[in-house]
Every structure is written in structure tokens, then in C-alpha cells.
PDB file of C-alpha atoms in Angstrom:
ATOM      1  CA  MET A   1     -12.360 -12.363 -19.123  1.00 88.00           C
ATOM      2  CA  THR A   2     -10.366 -10.770 -16.303  1.00 90.00           C
ATOM      3  CA  ARG A   3      -9.093 -13.160 -13.658  1.00 94.00           C
ATOM      4  CA  ILE A   4      -9.248 -11.667 -10.149  1.00 93.00           C
ATOM      5  CA  THR A   5      -7.100 -13.177  -7.400  1.00 93.00           C
ATOM      6  CA  ILE A   6      -6.799 -12.290  -3.721  1.00 93.00           C
ATOM      7  CA  ASN A   7      -3.747 -13.544  -1.879  1.00 92.00           C
ATOM      8  CA  LYS A   8      -2.135 -13.016   1.477  1.00 92.00           C
ATOM      9  CA  ALA A   9       0.692 -10.537   0.913  1.00 90.00           C
ATOM     10  CA  SER A  10       4.294 -11.228   1.858  1.00 90.00           C
ATOM     11  CA  ILE A  11       7.505  -9.215   2.130  1.00 92.00           C
ATOM     12  CA  GLU A  12       8.064  -9.842  -1.587  1.00 93.00           C
ATOM     13  CA  ASP A  13       4.904  -7.801  -2.280  1.00 93.00           C
ATOM     14  CA  ALA A  14       6.151  -4.697  -0.413  1.00 93.00           C
ATOM     15  CA  LYS A  15       7.124  -2.782  -3.554  1.00 94.00           C
ATOM     16  CA  ASN A  16       3.701  -3.272  -5.162  1.00 93.00           C
ATOM     17  CA  ILE A  17       1.863  -2.508  -1.932  1.00 92.00           C
ATOM     18  CA  SER A  18       3.774   0.720  -1.269  1.00 94.00           C
ATOM     19  CA  GLU A  19       3.139   1.858  -4.843  1.00 94.00           C
ATOM     20  CA  ILE A  20      -0.609   1.186  -4.550  1.00 94.00           C
ATOM     21  CA  ILE A  21      -0.739   3.104  -1.249  1.00 93.00           C
ATOM     22  CA  ARG A  22       1.196   6.092  -2.643  1.00 94.00           C
ATOM     23  CA  ILE A  23      -1.011   6.300  -5.724  1.00 94.00           C
ATOM     24  CA  SER A  24      -4.173   6.003  -3.602  1.00 93.00           C
ATOM     25  CA  PHE A  25      -3.249   8.930  -1.341  1.00 94.00           C
ATOM     26  CA  LYS A  26      -1.320  11.175  -3.754  1.00 94.00           C
ATOM     27  CA  LYS A  27      -4.309  13.347  -4.685  1.00 95.00           C
ATOM     28  CA  GLN A  28      -5.289  13.765  -1.033  1.00 95.00           C
ATOM     29  CA  ALA A  29      -1.778  15.000  -0.162  1.00 96.00           C
ATOM     30  CA  GLU A  30      -1.975  17.481  -3.039  1.00 96.00           C
ATOM     31  CA  LEU A  31      -5.421  18.732  -1.968  1.00 97.00           C
ATOM     32  CA  ILE A  32      -4.337  19.400   1.600  1.00 96.00           C
ATOM     33  CA  ASN A  33      -0.933  20.679   0.500  1.00 96.00           C
ATOM     34  CA  ILE A  34       1.191  18.156   2.400  1.00 94.00           C
ATOM     35  CA  SER A  35       4.779  17.665   1.301  1.00 95.00           C
ATOM     36  CA  GLU A  36       7.024  14.701   1.964  1.00 94.00           C
ATOM     37  CA  ALA A  37       9.662  17.037   3.409  1.00 96.00           C
ATOM     38  CA  GLU A  38       7.200  18.248   6.071  1.00 95.00           C
ATOM     39  CA  TYR A  39       5.372  14.958   6.714  1.00 95.00           C
ATOM     40  CA  PRO A  40       7.638  12.065   5.672  1.00 92.00           C
ATOM     41  CA  ASN A  41       5.489   9.505   7.535  1.00 90.00           C
ATOM     42  CA  TYR A  42       2.212  10.510   5.863  1.00 93.00           C
ATOM     43  CA  VAL A  43       0.655   7.577   4.016  1.00 91.00           C
ATOM     44  CA  ALA A  44       0.959   9.281   0.602  1.00 94.00           C
ATOM     45  CA  PHE A  45       4.733   8.981   0.940  1.00 96.00           C
ATOM     46  CA  GLU A  46       4.819   5.292   1.885  1.00 94.00           C
ATOM     47  CA  THR A  47       8.117   3.574   1.107  1.00 94.00           C
ATOM     48  CA  GLU A  48       8.912  -0.027   0.338  1.00 94.00           C
ATOM     49  CA  GLU A  49      10.922  -0.250   3.576  1.00 93.00           C
ATOM     50  CA  ASN A  50       8.018   1.077   5.678  1.00 90.00           C
ATOM     51  CA  THR A  51       5.691  -1.393   4.002  1.00 90.00           C
ATOM     52  CA  LYS A  52       8.035  -4.273   4.787  1.00 91.00           C
ATOM     53  CA  SER A  53       7.960  -3.399   8.480  1.00 87.00           C
ATOM     54  CA  ARG A  54       4.151  -3.049   8.434  1.00 83.00           C
ATOM     55  CA  ILE A  55       3.701  -6.459   6.817  1.00 84.00           C
ATOM     56  CA  ASN A  56       5.194  -8.029   9.934  1.00 79.00           C
ATOM     57  CA  ASN A  57       2.450  -6.503  12.126  1.00 76.00           C
ATOM     58  CA  THR A  58      -0.525  -6.508   9.761  1.00 83.00           C
ATOM     59  CA  GLU A  59      -2.668  -8.957   7.844  1.00 86.00           C
ATOM     60  CA  PHE A  60      -2.329  -7.773   4.232  1.00 86.00           C
ATOM     61  CA  THR A  61      -4.130  -9.105   1.198  1.00 90.00           C
ATOM     62  CA  LEU A  62      -3.264  -8.123  -2.342  1.00 91.00           C
ATOM     63  CA  ARG A  63      -5.892  -8.161  -5.098  1.00 92.00           C
ATOM     64  CA  SER A  64      -4.691  -8.626  -8.645  1.00 93.00           C
ATOM     65  CA  ALA A  65      -6.415  -8.556 -12.011  1.00 92.00           C
ATOM     66  CA  ASP A  66      -4.745 -10.853 -14.518  1.00 92.00           C
ATOM     67  CA  ALA A  67      -1.668 -10.952 -12.232  1.00 88.00           C
ATOM     68  CA  ASP A  68      -1.426  -7.124 -12.184  1.00 90.00           C
ATOM     69  CA  PRO A  69      -1.552  -5.837  -8.564  1.00 90.00           C
ATOM     70  CA  ARG A  70      -4.525  -3.476  -8.187  1.00 91.00           C
ATOM     71  CA  SER A  71      -5.481  -3.035  -4.538  1.00 91.00           C
ATOM     72  CA  VAL A  72      -4.422  -3.856  -1.021  1.00 88.00           C
ATOM     73  CA  ARG A  73      -6.205  -4.323   2.273  1.00 90.00           C
ATOM     74  CA  GLY A  74      -4.475  -4.228   5.631  1.00 85.00           C
ATOM     75  CA  ILE A  75      -5.912  -5.152   9.007  1.00 84.00           C
ATOM     76  CA  PHE A  76      -3.998  -4.280  12.166  1.00 72.00           C
ATOM     77  CA  GLY A  77      -4.254  -6.482  15.232  1.00 65.00           C
ATOM     78  CA  GLU A  78      -5.838  -9.893  15.440  1.00 58.00           C
ATOM     79  CA  VAL A  79      -7.839 -11.076  12.469  1.00 48.00           C
TER      80      VAL A  79
END
């Protein structure tokens, strides 16, 4: 049986979070023909460093299945 966990994300989770975000928006960037060179701040090109700075201003939770990070949720502002 798969064990699902949801935890508050921390700076240490930035690499996993940025990877999940990039994967989630990659197809959209391809469909609308957006390149990283033209739009480096577009969500499909999220970097670990950008994620680290966002974690300081956002409530992030990271969902894992059997300790494998699978999804992320971020809420800006007060929660």
C-alpha cells in the first residue's frame, strides 16, 4: 500500500519543488512556444534558487508517495 504524506516544505525541499514545477509546466511552455532564453522567469523554467526565495514568502506543502516527492502546493500571503 502506498503511504502518502503531506509536510510543510522547507529550503531543503527547494530542489524537489523546482523540479516538480518545471515538469508540471514543461508541456505548456512547448505548446505556446516559450523559450527560457526569451522568458527566463516563466514558471516552466523555475530554478532551485528561485524556489528557495519563494519559500521564504509562501506557505508550501510537499506531498510524497512512499517518500518520493510528487506534488507541491504554494499559497502566497497569509494562510
